[in-house]
């Protein structure tokens, strides 16, 4: 009742007083431990769940909570032990294997991580296979990674679009952007009107300098969804950056800003467009706001360039230096 009234401090005192006389009461200690989690007192919560584990050594909820809290406290070995105990007890095996895989991946024991990811089924199976694909790609086994994702598309066709997008990201990191365009073109043959694929191909087209394809894909999205803010922003920014069609760009970015007034990427686009139009004070206003909201290399590059153009050389150097750091 106290919690429902927003009085967490009084609720905590009630539980602490009750535990003085009933230290082994599972319900009281569980409630107290969860209250500490809600208060973000993770170390204290962890100690309470340890006490609960002594009282109920094979309670799956307690063991799972210990594992998650250990992860949040960055005690990887303790987390590994808790999830290992769960797995050996035959409890929450999919979740336990997934988290053990993550721990081993963080430790850069990639072969061991993959072994654990392969044990994952249920709702986490797809994410586990995706993490395996990323590991393979990072180790130079892009063909194996792509083969895994392609097999997943066959097994889970309802996830095919997302898997195409993930494959595109891996290919883009390892090879040329033109190959990414080719992959998304293949995907669009199967899903010709999918906005996510059209948007992804448009961004890849921008990176290979294929402005007609970018404009065509984004216009296809906007024909069906005129208020697609990301498409409006991407088209407006590209026109501002790569063409002299600045008035068209202004229409697109203005609408995107109406839809997402506090979006750093859209603010950056407007700032860059104002710079291209020669409106330096307006450009700085938008770019400074974007840079304050989201420390990002491209935003910092734009802000520094406008500062440099206005003679603010030391400020420009500072912005660039902070971004490089």
PDB file of C-alpha atoms in Angstrom:
ATOM      1  CA  UNK A   1       0.000   0.000   0.000  1.00  0.00           C
ATOM      2  CA  UNK A   2       2.834   2.383   0.879  1.00  0.00           C
ATOM      3  CA  UNK A   3       4.549   1.696  -2.438  1.00  0.00           C
ATOM      4  CA  UNK A   4       1.333   2.298  -4.348  1.00  0.00           C
ATOM      5  CA  UNK A   5       1.127   5.694  -2.614  1.00  0.00           C
ATOM      6  CA  UNK A   6       4.702   6.465  -3.701  1.00  0.00           C
ATOM      7  CA  UNK A   7       6.151   6.241  -0.200  1.00  0.00           C
ATOM      8  CA  UNK A   8       9.071   3.898  -0.869  1.00  0.00           C
ATOM      9  CA  UNK A   9      11.020   5.053   2.189  1.00  0.00           C
ATOM     10  CA  UNK A  10       8.241   4.038   4.589  1.00  0.00           C
ATOM     11  CA  UNK A  11       7.712   0.761   2.737  1.00  0.00           C
ATOM     12  CA  UNK A  12      11.395   0.001   3.150  1.00  0.00           C
ATOM     13  CA  UNK A  13      11.265   0.699   6.900  1.00  0.00           C
ATOM     14  CA  UNK A  14       8.267  -1.613   7.270  1.00  0.00           C
ATOM     15  CA  UNK A  15      10.129  -4.478   5.618  1.00  0.00           C
ATOM     16  CA  UNK A  16      13.373  -3.846   7.503  1.00  0.00           C
ATOM     17  CA  UNK A  17      11.525  -3.805  10.828  1.00  0.00           C
ATOM     18  CA  UNK A  18       9.657  -6.986   9.927  1.00  0.00           C
ATOM     19  CA  UNK A  19      12.863  -8.795   8.987  1.00  0.00           C
ATOM     20  CA  UNK A  20      14.360  -8.127  12.419  1.00  0.00           C
ATOM     21  CA  UNK A  21      11.988 -10.646  13.909  1.00  0.00           C
ATOM     22  CA  UNK A  22      11.543 -12.877  10.851  1.00  0.00           C
ATOM     23  CA  UNK A  23      14.933 -12.979   9.160  1.00  0.00           C
ATOM     24  CA  UNK A  24      14.212 -16.289   7.406  1.00  0.00           C
ATOM     25  CA  UNK A  25      10.833 -15.312   6.001  1.00  0.00           C
ATOM     26  CA  UNK A  26      11.173 -15.804   2.239  1.00  0.00           C
ATOM     27  CA  UNK A  27       8.307 -13.527   1.225  1.00  0.00           C
ATOM     28  CA  UNK A  28       9.564 -10.624   3.337  1.00  0.00           C
ATOM     29  CA  UNK A  29      13.162 -10.947   2.189  1.00  0.00           C
ATOM     30  CA  UNK A  30      12.142 -11.318  -1.468  1.00  0.00           C
ATOM     31  CA  UNK A  31       9.990  -8.198  -1.243  1.00  0.00           C
ATOM     32  CA  UNK A  32      12.875  -6.329   0.411  1.00  0.00           C
ATOM     33  CA  UNK A  33      15.350  -7.479  -2.221  1.00  0.00           C
ATOM     34  CA  UNK A  34      13.068  -6.355  -5.044  1.00  0.00           C
ATOM     35  CA  UNK A  35      12.513  -2.994  -3.380  1.00  0.00           C
ATOM     36  CA  UNK A  36      16.292  -2.517  -3.301  1.00  0.00           C
ATOM     37  CA  UNK A  37      16.484  -3.380  -7.003  1.00  0.00           C
ATOM     38  CA  UNK A  38      13.816  -0.767  -7.765  1.00  0.00           C
ATOM     39  CA  UNK A  39      15.852   1.746  -5.745  1.00  0.00           C
ATOM     40  CA  UNK A  40      18.926   0.841  -7.863  1.00  0.00           C
ATOM     41  CA  UNK A  41      20.799  -0.265  -4.728  1.00  0.00           C
ATOM     42  CA  UNK A  42      22.148  -3.229  -6.626  1.00  0.00           C
ATOM     43  CA  UNK A  43      24.947  -4.260  -4.286  1.00  0.00           C
ATOM     44  CA  UNK A  44      22.554  -4.375  -1.309  1.00  0.00           C
ATOM     45  CA  UNK A  45      19.972  -6.213  -3.415  1.00  0.00           C
ATOM     46  CA  UNK A  46      22.590  -8.754  -4.451  1.00  0.00           C
ATOM     47  CA  UNK A  47      23.398  -9.473  -0.790  1.00  0.00           C
ATOM     48  CA  UNK A  48      19.708 -10.053  -0.068  1.00  0.00           C
ATOM     49  CA  UNK A  49      19.380 -12.504  -2.951  1.00  0.00           C
ATOM     50  CA  UNK A  50      22.501 -14.280  -1.695  1.00  0.00           C
ATOM     51  CA  UNK A  51      20.735 -14.743   1.653  1.00  0.00           C
ATOM     52  CA  UNK A  52      17.660 -16.027  -0.161  1.00  0.00           C
ATOM     53  CA  UNK A  53      19.872 -18.481  -2.061  1.00  0.00           C
ATOM     54  CA  UNK A  54      21.137 -19.842   1.246  1.00  0.00           C
ATOM     55  CA  UNK A  55      17.533 -20.391   2.325  1.00  0.00           C
ATOM     56  CA  UNK A  56      16.403 -21.832  -1.048  1.00  0.00           C
ATOM     57  CA  UNK A  57      19.537 -23.039  -2.934  1.00  0.00           C
ATOM     58  CA  UNK A  58      17.643 -24.278  -6.024  1.00  0.00           C
ATOM     59  CA  UNK A  59      15.087 -21.495  -6.432  1.00  0.00           C
ATOM     60  CA  UNK A  60      15.273 -20.529 -10.113  1.00  0.00           C
ATOM     61  CA  UNK A  61      14.015 -16.973  -9.643  1.00  0.00           C
ATOM     62  CA  UNK A  62      16.625 -16.303  -6.971  1.00  0.00           C
ATOM     63  CA  UNK A  63      19.466 -17.792  -9.008  1.00  0.00           C
ATOM     64  CA  UNK A  64      18.389 -15.879 -12.108  1.00  0.00           C
ATOM     65  CA  UNK A  65      18.164 -12.620 -10.157  1.00  0.00           C
ATOM     66  CA  UNK A  66      21.650 -13.226  -8.756  1.00  0.00           C
ATOM     67  CA  UNK A  67      22.997 -13.749 -12.278  1.00  0.00           C
ATOM     68  CA  UNK A  68      21.397 -10.593 -13.662  1.00  0.00           C
ATOM     69  CA  UNK A  69      22.501  -8.493 -10.685  1.00  0.00           C
ATOM     70  CA  UNK A  70      26.059  -9.809 -10.957  1.00  0.00           C
ATOM     71  CA  UNK A  71      26.071  -8.771 -14.612  1.00  0.00           C
ATOM     72  CA  UNK A  72      24.870  -5.300 -13.689  1.00  0.00           C
ATOM     73  CA  UNK A  73      27.574  -5.118 -11.018  1.00  0.00           C
ATOM     74  CA  UNK A  74      30.095  -6.228 -13.684  1.00  0.00           C
ATOM     75  CA  UNK A  75      31.125  -9.292 -11.668  1.00  0.00           C
ATOM     76  CA  UNK A  76      31.411 -11.573 -14.675  1.00  0.00           C
ATOM     77  CA  UNK A  77      32.707 -14.624 -12.819  1.00  0.00           C
ATOM     78  CA  UNK A  78      29.892 -14.527 -10.278  1.00  0.00           C
ATOM     79  CA  UNK A  79      27.332 -14.102 -13.065  1.00  0.00           C
ATOM     80  CA  UNK A  80      28.892 -17.019 -14.946  1.00  0.00           C
ATOM     81  CA  UNK A  81      28.642 -19.184 -11.813  1.00  0.00           C
ATOM     82  CA  UNK A  82      24.992 -18.319 -11.145  1.00  0.00           C
ATOM     83  CA  UNK A  83      23.867 -18.963 -14.714  1.00  0.00           C
ATOM     84  CA  UNK A  84      25.971 -22.127 -14.772  1.00  0.00           C
ATOM     85  CA  UNK A  85      24.187 -23.370 -11.644  1.00  0.00           C
ATOM     86  CA  UNK A  86      20.835 -22.658 -13.284  1.00  0.00           C
ATOM     87  CA  UNK A  87      21.823 -24.524 -16.432  1.00  0.00           C
ATOM     88  CA  UNK A  88      23.089 -27.556 -14.496  1.00  0.00           C
ATOM     89  CA  UNK A  89      19.832 -27.677 -12.531  1.00  0.00           C
ATOM     90  CA  UNK A  90      17.922 -27.758 -15.817  1.00  0.00           C
ATOM     91  CA  UNK A  91      16.264 -24.401 -15.070  1.00  0.00           C
ATOM     92  CA  UNK A  92      15.837 -21.531 -17.558  1.00  0.00           C
ATOM     93  CA  UNK A  93      18.348 -23.225 -19.821  1.00  0.00           C
ATOM     94  CA  UNK A  94      17.821 -21.013 -22.859  1.00  0.00           C
ATOM     95  CA  UNK A  95      18.256 -17.805 -20.875  1.00  0.00           C
ATOM     96  CA  UNK A  96      21.207 -19.207 -18.921  1.00  0.00           C
ATOM     97  CA  UNK A  97      23.015 -20.389 -22.049  1.00  0.00           C
ATOM     98  CA  UNK A  98      22.409 -17.039 -23.716  1.00  0.00           C
ATOM     99  CA  UNK A  99      23.844 -15.048 -20.825  1.00  0.00           C
ATOM    100  CA  UNK A 100      26.824 -17.399 -20.470  1.00  0.00           C
ATOM    101  CA  UNK A 101      27.465 -16.895 -24.187  1.00  0.00           C
ATOM    102  CA  UNK A 102      27.426 -13.128 -23.673  1.00  0.00           C
ATOM    103  CA  UNK A 103      29.857 -13.391 -20.759  1.00  0.00           C
ATOM    104  CA  UNK A 104      32.253 -15.559 -22.761  1.00  0.00           C
ATOM    105  CA  UNK A 105      31.957 -13.191 -25.715  1.00  0.00           C
ATOM    106  CA  UNK A 106      32.855 -10.263 -23.485  1.00  0.00           C
ATOM    107  CA  UNK A 107      35.860 -12.236 -22.267  1.00  0.00           C
ATOM    108  CA  UNK A 108      36.836 -12.643 -25.954  1.00  0.00           C
ATOM    109  CA  UNK A 109      36.567 -16.430 -25.653  1.00  0.00           C
ATOM    110  CA  UNK A 110      34.671 -16.505 -28.913  1.00  0.00           C
ATOM    111  CA  UNK A 111      34.718 -20.250 -29.589  1.00  0.00           C
ATOM    112  CA  UNK A 112      33.280 -20.936 -26.140  1.00  0.00           C
ATOM    113  CA  UNK A 113      30.673 -18.185 -26.626  1.00  0.00           C
ATOM    114  CA  UNK A 114      29.535 -19.766 -29.892  1.00  0.00           C
ATOM    115  CA  UNK A 115      29.227 -23.157 -28.209  1.00  0.00           C
ATOM    116  CA  UNK A 116      26.860 -21.663 -25.637  1.00  0.00           C
ATOM    117  CA  UNK A 117      24.879 -19.695 -28.198  1.00  0.00           C
ATOM    118  CA  UNK A 118      24.281 -22.924 -30.108  1.00  0.00           C
ATOM    119  CA  UNK A 119      22.524 -24.336 -27.047  1.00  0.00           C
ATOM    120  CA  UNK A 120      19.982 -21.518 -26.970  1.00  0.00           C
ATOM    121  CA  UNK A 121      16.444 -22.172 -28.139  1.00  0.00           C
ATOM    122  CA  UNK A 122      13.067 -20.582 -27.573  1.00  0.00           C
ATOM    123  CA  UNK A 123      12.516 -16.848 -27.858  1.00  0.00           C
ATOM    124  CA  UNK A 124      16.245 -16.090 -27.588  1.00  0.00           C
ATOM    125  CA  UNK A 125      17.330 -18.449 -30.362  1.00  0.00           C
ATOM    126  CA  UNK A 126      17.312 -15.830 -33.110  1.00  0.00           C
ATOM    127  CA  UNK A 127      19.321 -13.326 -31.091  1.00  0.00           C
ATOM    128  CA  UNK A 128      21.826 -16.028 -30.153  1.00  0.00           C
ATOM    129  CA  UNK A 129      22.312 -16.993 -33.814  1.00  0.00           C
ATOM    130  CA  UNK A 130      22.727 -13.324 -34.755  1.00  0.00           C
ATOM    131  CA  UNK A 131      25.419 -12.904 -32.116  1.00  0.00           C
ATOM    132  CA  UNK A 132      27.119 -16.019 -33.474  1.00  0.00           C
ATOM    133  CA  UNK A 133      27.024 -14.536 -36.977  1.00  0.00           C
ATOM    134  CA  UNK A 134      28.576 -11.304 -35.730  1.00  0.00           C
ATOM    135  CA  UNK A 135      31.373 -13.229 -34.021  1.00  0.00           C
ATOM    136  CA  UNK A 136      32.057 -15.200 -37.207  1.00  0.00           C
ATOM    137  CA  UNK A 137      32.122 -12.020 -39.287  1.00  0.00           C
ATOM    138  CA  UNK A 138      34.475 -10.254 -36.878  1.00  0.00           C
ATOM    139  CA  UNK A 139      36.823 -13.253 -37.073  1.00  0.00           C
ATOM    140  CA  UNK A 140      36.966 -12.978 -40.853  1.00  0.00           C
ATOM    141  CA  UNK A 141      34.463 -15.772 -41.523  1.00  0.00           C
ATOM    142  CA  UNK A 142      31.923 -13.602 -43.348  1.00  0.00           C
ATOM    143  CA  UNK A 143      30.811 -16.406 -45.667  1.00  0.00           C
ATOM    144  CA  UNK A 144      29.949 -18.630 -42.683  1.00  0.00           C
ATOM    145  CA  UNK A 145      28.148 -15.756 -40.982  1.00  0.00           C
ATOM    146  CA  UNK A 146      26.067 -15.059 -44.074  1.00  0.00           C
ATOM    147  CA  UNK A 147      25.287 -18.744 -44.522  1.00  0.00           C
ATOM    148  CA  UNK A 148      24.012 -18.893 -40.935  1.00  0.00           C
ATOM    149  CA  UNK A 149      21.755 -15.873 -41.449  1.00  0.00           C
ATOM    150  CA  UNK A 150      20.451 -17.270 -44.733  1.00  0.00           C
ATOM    151  CA  UNK A 151      19.555 -20.552 -43.035  1.00  0.00           C
ATOM    152  CA  UNK A 152      17.782 -18.597 -40.321  1.00  0.00           C
ATOM    153  CA  UNK A 153      15.724 -16.828 -42.989  1.00  0.00           C
ATOM    154  CA  UNK A 154      14.542 -20.197 -44.255  1.00  0.00           C
ATOM    155  CA  UNK A 155      13.748 -21.437 -40.755  1.00  0.00           C
ATOM    156  CA  UNK A 156      12.037 -18.227 -39.616  1.00  0.00           C
ATOM    157  CA  UNK A 157      10.638 -16.494 -42.721  1.00  0.00           C
ATOM    158  CA  UNK A 158       8.699 -14.033 -40.569  1.00  0.00           C
ATOM    159  CA  UNK A 159      12.086 -12.649 -39.452  1.00  0.00           C
ATOM    160  CA  UNK A 160      13.533 -12.503 -42.969  1.00  0.00           C
ATOM    161  CA  UNK A 161      13.549  -8.705 -43.332  1.00  0.00           C
ATOM    162  CA  UNK A 162      15.366  -8.196 -40.045  1.00  0.00           C
ATOM    163  CA  UNK A 163      17.888 -10.886 -40.974  1.00  0.00           C
ATOM    164  CA  UNK A 164      18.525  -9.214 -44.350  1.00  0.00           C
ATOM    165  CA  UNK A 165      19.209  -5.943 -42.519  1.00  0.00           C
ATOM    166  CA  UNK A 166      21.597  -7.650 -40.104  1.00  0.00           C
ATOM    167  CA  UNK A 167      23.413  -9.344 -42.994  1.00  0.00           C
ATOM    168  CA  UNK A 168      23.692  -5.984 -44.721  1.00  0.00           C
ATOM    169  CA  UNK A 169      25.346  -4.518 -41.649  1.00  0.00           C
ATOM    170  CA  UNK A 170      27.893  -7.332 -41.502  1.00  0.00           C
ATOM    171  CA  UNK A 171      28.657  -7.073 -45.229  1.00  0.00           C
ATOM    172  CA  UNK A 172      29.017  -3.298 -44.959  1.00  0.00           C
ATOM    173  CA  UNK A 173      31.540  -3.625 -42.141  1.00  0.00           C
ATOM    174  CA  UNK A 174      33.617  -6.201 -44.011  1.00  0.00           C
ATOM    175  CA  UNK A 175      33.252  -5.322 -47.688  1.00  0.00           C
ATOM    176  CA  UNK A 176      32.148  -2.614 -50.081  1.00  0.00           C
ATOM    177  CA  UNK A 177      28.886  -0.713 -49.777  1.00  0.00           C
ATOM    178  CA  UNK A 178      28.058  -1.662 -53.354  1.00  0.00           C
ATOM    179  CA  UNK A 179      27.702  -5.262 -52.200  1.00  0.00           C
ATOM    180  CA  UNK A 180      25.266  -4.040 -49.534  1.00  0.00           C
ATOM    181  CA  UNK A 181      23.182  -2.346 -52.236  1.00  0.00           C
ATOM    182  CA  UNK A 182      23.174  -5.605 -54.189  1.00  0.00           C
ATOM    183  CA  UNK A 183      22.024  -7.574 -51.124  1.00  0.00           C
ATOM    184  CA  UNK A 184      19.161  -5.176 -50.375  1.00  0.00           C
ATOM    185  CA  UNK A 185      18.132  -5.222 -54.031  1.00  0.00           C
ATOM    186  CA  UNK A 186      17.824  -9.002 -53.746  1.00  0.00           C
ATOM    187  CA  UNK A 187      15.826  -8.621 -50.525  1.00  0.00           C
ATOM    188  CA  UNK A 188      13.471  -6.128 -52.168  1.00  0.00           C
ATOM    189  CA  UNK A 189      12.667  -8.652 -54.872  1.00  0.00           C
ATOM    190  CA  UNK A 190      11.083 -10.736 -52.108  1.00  0.00           C
ATOM    191  CA  UNK A 191       9.694  -7.774 -50.124  1.00  0.00           C
ATOM    192  CA  UNK A 192       9.235  -5.036 -52.754  1.00  0.00           C
ATOM    193  CA  UNK A 193       7.383  -2.497 -50.624  1.00  0.00           C
ATOM    194  CA  UNK A 194       9.167  -2.935 -47.310  1.00  0.00           C
ATOM    195  CA  UNK A 195      10.049   0.485 -45.939  1.00  0.00           C
ATOM    196  CA  UNK A 196      12.904  -0.752 -43.746  1.00  0.00           C
ATOM    197  CA  UNK A 197      14.653  -2.348 -46.727  1.00  0.00           C
ATOM    198  CA  UNK A 198      14.029   0.659 -48.965  1.00  0.00           C
ATOM    199  CA  UNK A 199      15.419   2.974 -46.315  1.00  0.00           C
ATOM    200  CA  UNK A 200      18.472   0.759 -45.729  1.00  0.00           C
ATOM    201  CA  UNK A 201      19.188   0.529 -49.472  1.00  0.00           C
ATOM    202  CA  UNK A 202      18.835   4.309 -49.768  1.00  0.00           C
ATOM    203  CA  UNK A 203      21.460   4.869 -47.076  1.00  0.00           C
ATOM    204  CA  UNK A 204      23.792   2.354 -48.704  1.00  0.00           C
ATOM    205  CA  UNK A 205      23.213   4.047 -52.073  1.00  0.00           C
ATOM    206  CA  UNK A 206      24.237   7.371 -50.540  1.00  0.00           C
ATOM    207  CA  UNK A 207      27.552   5.882 -49.480  1.00  0.00           C
ATOM    208  CA  UNK A 208      28.345   4.712 -53.027  1.00  0.00           C
ATOM    209  CA  UNK A 209      27.235   8.017 -54.549  1.00  0.00           C
ATOM    210  CA  UNK A 210      24.110   6.656 -56.238  1.00  0.00           C
ATOM    211  CA  UNK A 211      21.886   9.672 -55.644  1.00  0.00           C
ATOM    212  CA  UNK A 212      19.140   8.606 -58.136  1.00  0.00           C
ATOM    213  CA  UNK A 213      18.652   5.290 -56.316  1.00  0.00           C
ATOM    214  CA  UNK A 214      18.602   7.003 -52.910  1.00  0.00           C
ATOM    215  CA  UNK A 215      16.029   9.527 -54.083  1.00  0.00           C
ATOM    216  CA  UNK A 216      13.894   6.861 -55.740  1.00  0.00           C
ATOM    217  CA  UNK A 217      13.811   4.623 -52.662  1.00  0.00           C
ATOM    218  CA  UNK A 218      13.042   7.436 -50.243  1.00  0.00           C
ATOM    219  CA  UNK A 219      10.340   8.841 -52.496  1.00  0.00           C
ATOM    220  CA  UNK A 220       8.715   5.402 -52.652  1.00  0.00           C
ATOM    221  CA  UNK A 221       8.535   5.450 -48.852  1.00  0.00           C
ATOM    222  CA  UNK A 222       7.190   9.007 -48.755  1.00  0.00           C
ATOM    223  CA  UNK A 223       4.571   8.266 -51.417  1.00  0.00           C
ATOM    224  CA  UNK A 224       3.047   5.728 -49.012  1.00  0.00           C
ATOM    225  CA  UNK A 225       3.968   7.454 -45.753  1.00  0.00           C
ATOM    226  CA  UNK A 226       4.416  11.235 -46.175  1.00  0.00           C
ATOM    227  CA  UNK A 227       5.217  11.590 -42.475  1.00  0.00           C
ATOM    228  CA  UNK A 228       8.106   9.112 -42.406  1.00  0.00           C
ATOM    229  CA  UNK A 229      10.458  11.419 -40.505  1.00  0.00           C
ATOM    230  CA  UNK A 230      13.623   9.408 -41.112  1.00  0.00           C
ATOM    231  CA  UNK A 231      13.035   9.279 -44.868  1.00  0.00           C
ATOM    232  CA  UNK A 232      12.275  13.023 -44.933  1.00  0.00           C
ATOM    233  CA  UNK A 233      15.455  13.734 -43.010  1.00  0.00           C
ATOM    234  CA  UNK A 234      17.664  11.433 -45.087  1.00  0.00           C
ATOM    235  CA  UNK A 235      16.404  12.864 -48.366  1.00  0.00           C
ATOM    236  CA  UNK A 236      16.647  16.448 -47.158  1.00  0.00           C
ATOM    237  CA  UNK A 237      20.146  15.989 -45.773  1.00  0.00           C
ATOM    238  CA  UNK A 238      21.432  14.301 -48.924  1.00  0.00           C
ATOM    239  CA  UNK A 239      20.009  17.042 -51.157  1.00  0.00           C
ATOM    240  CA  UNK A 240      21.570  19.666 -48.890  1.00  0.00           C
ATOM    241  CA  UNK A 241      24.934  17.934 -48.750  1.00  0.00           C
ATOM    242  CA  UNK A 242      25.388  16.627 -52.295  1.00  0.00           C
ATOM    243  CA  UNK A 243      23.340  18.962 -54.516  1.00  0.00           C
ATOM    244  CA  UNK A 244      22.363  22.592 -54.893  1.00  0.00           C
ATOM    245  CA  UNK A 245      18.643  21.722 -54.475  1.00  0.00           C
ATOM    246  CA  UNK A 246      18.620  23.452 -51.122  1.00  0.00           C
ATOM    247  CA  UNK A 247      15.045  24.757 -51.201  1.00  0.00           C
ATOM    248  CA  UNK A 248      13.760  21.224 -51.741  1.00  0.00           C
ATOM    249  CA  UNK A 249      15.949  20.056 -48.888  1.00  0.00           C
ATOM    250  CA  UNK A 250      14.495  22.784 -46.661  1.00  0.00           C
ATOM    251  CA  UNK A 251      10.958  21.492 -47.262  1.00  0.00           C
ATOM    252  CA  UNK A 252      11.890  17.931 -46.312  1.00  0.00           C
ATOM    253  CA  UNK A 253      13.978  18.797 -43.258  1.00  0.00           C
ATOM    254  CA  UNK A 254      11.465  21.341 -41.969  1.00  0.00           C
ATOM    255  CA  UNK A 255       8.748  18.675 -42.043  1.00  0.00           C
ATOM    256  CA  UNK A 256      11.068  16.147 -40.370  1.00  0.00           C
ATOM    257  CA  UNK A 257      11.804  18.693 -37.643  1.00  0.00           C
ATOM    258  CA  UNK A 258       8.081  19.260 -37.092  1.00  0.00           C
ATOM    259  CA  UNK A 259       7.677  15.517 -36.587  1.00  0.00           C
ATOM    260  CA  UNK A 260      10.824  15.066 -34.458  1.00  0.00           C
ATOM    261  CA  UNK A 261      11.672  18.454 -32.929  1.00  0.00           C
ATOM    262  CA  UNK A 262      14.146  17.011 -30.413  1.00  0.00           C
ATOM    263  CA  UNK A 263      15.929  14.552 -32.685  1.00  0.00           C
ATOM    264  CA  UNK A 264      19.669  15.235 -32.855  1.00  0.00           C
ATOM    265  CA  UNK A 265      20.050  13.836 -36.388  1.00  0.00           C
ATOM    266  CA  UNK A 266      17.310  16.084 -37.749  1.00  0.00           C
ATOM    267  CA  UNK A 267      18.717  19.116 -35.926  1.00  0.00           C
ATOM    268  CA  UNK A 268      22.101  18.307 -37.451  1.00  0.00           C
ATOM    269  CA  UNK A 269      20.543  18.170 -40.926  1.00  0.00           C
ATOM    270  CA  UNK A 270      18.899  21.552 -40.462  1.00  0.00           C
ATOM    271  CA  UNK A 271      22.124  23.023 -39.144  1.00  0.00           C
ATOM    272  CA  UNK A 272      24.101  21.690 -42.087  1.00  0.00           C
ATOM    273  CA  UNK A 273      21.501  22.972 -44.546  1.00  0.00           C
ATOM    274  CA  UNK A 274      21.614  26.445 -42.969  1.00  0.00           C
ATOM    275  CA  UNK A 275      25.391  26.369 -43.367  1.00  0.00           C
ATOM    276  CA  UNK A 276      25.029  25.455 -47.031  1.00  0.00           C
ATOM    277  CA  UNK A 277      22.567  28.344 -47.394  1.00  0.00           C
ATOM    278  CA  UNK A 278      25.101  30.706 -45.808  1.00  0.00           C
ATOM    279  CA  UNK A 279      23.077  31.273 -42.626  1.00  0.00           C
ATOM    280  CA  UNK A 280      25.950  30.684 -40.192  1.00  0.00           C
ATOM    281  CA  UNK A 281      24.315  31.923 -36.934  1.00  0.00           C
ATOM    282  CA  UNK A 282      21.285  29.685 -37.566  1.00  0.00           C
ATOM    283  CA  UNK A 283      23.564  26.789 -38.479  1.00  0.00           C
ATOM    284  CA  UNK A 284      25.470  27.138 -35.217  1.00  0.00           C
ATOM    285  CA  UNK A 285      22.250  27.287 -33.206  1.00  0.00           C
ATOM    286  CA  UNK A 286      21.005  23.987 -34.594  1.00  0.00           C
ATOM    287  CA  UNK A 287      24.376  22.237 -34.583  1.00  0.00           C
ATOM    288  CA  UNK A 288      25.240  23.247 -31.026  1.00  0.00           C
ATOM    289  CA  UNK A 289      21.912  21.914 -29.833  1.00  0.00           C
ATOM    290  CA  UNK A 290      22.404  18.651 -31.735  1.00  0.00           C
ATOM    291  CA  UNK A 291      25.950  18.259 -30.393  1.00  0.00           C
ATOM    292  CA  UNK A 292      24.787  18.848 -26.811  1.00  0.00           C
ATOM    293  CA  UNK A 293      22.074  16.208 -27.204  1.00  0.00           C
ATOM    294  CA  UNK A 294      24.172  13.540 -28.915  1.00  0.00           C
ATOM    295  CA  UNK A 295      27.973  13.388 -28.890  1.00  0.00           C
ATOM    296  CA  UNK A 296      28.462  12.105 -32.442  1.00  0.00           C
ATOM    297  CA  UNK A 297      31.378  12.263 -34.861  1.00  0.00           C
ATOM    298  CA  UNK A 298      29.408  13.585 -37.835  1.00  0.00           C
ATOM    299  CA  UNK A 299      27.617  16.257 -35.806  1.00  0.00           C
ATOM    300  CA  UNK A 300      30.914  17.372 -34.286  1.00  0.00           C
ATOM    301  CA  UNK A 301      32.497  17.480 -37.745  1.00  0.00           C
ATOM    302  CA  UNK A 302      29.699  19.735 -38.988  1.00  0.00           C
ATOM    303  CA  UNK A 303      29.795  21.999 -35.935  1.00  0.00           C
ATOM    304  CA  UNK A 304      33.560  22.338 -36.157  1.00  0.00           C
ATOM    305  CA  UNK A 305      33.411  23.174 -39.840  1.00  0.00           C
ATOM    306  CA  UNK A 306      30.886  25.968 -39.290  1.00  0.00           C
ATOM    307  CA  UNK A 307      32.893  27.328 -36.357  1.00  0.00           C
ATOM    308  CA  UNK A 308      35.991  27.317 -38.566  1.00  0.00           C
ATOM    309  CA  UNK A 309      34.129  29.117 -41.335  1.00  0.00           C
ATOM    310  CA  UNK A 310      33.129  31.842 -38.876  1.00  0.00           C
ATOM    311  CA  UNK A 311      36.696  32.291 -37.643  1.00  0.00           C
ATOM    312  CA  UNK A 312      36.185  30.505 -34.326  1.00  0.00           C
ATOM    313  CA  UNK A 313      39.290  28.376 -34.831  1.00  0.00           C
ATOM    314  CA  UNK A 314      39.968  27.484 -31.200  1.00  0.00           C
ATOM    315  CA  UNK A 315      36.354  26.454 -30.604  1.00  0.00           C
ATOM    316  CA  UNK A 316      36.480  24.343 -33.752  1.00  0.00           C
ATOM    317  CA  UNK A 317      39.651  22.623 -32.589  1.00  0.00           C
ATOM    318  CA  UNK A 318      38.087  21.993 -29.191  1.00  0.00           C
ATOM    319  CA  UNK A 319      34.943  20.427 -30.702  1.00  0.00           C
ATOM    320  CA  UNK A 320      36.960  18.219 -33.027  1.00  0.00           C
ATOM    321  CA  UNK A 321      39.398  17.265 -30.260  1.00  0.00           C
ATOM    322  CA  UNK A 322      36.591  16.229 -27.907  1.00  0.00           C
ATOM    323  CA  UNK A 323      34.992  14.168 -30.670  1.00  0.00           C
ATOM    324  CA  UNK A 324      38.272  12.420 -31.440  1.00  0.00           C
ATOM    325  CA  UNK A 325      38.747  11.672 -27.749  1.00  0.00           C
TER     326      UNK A 325
END
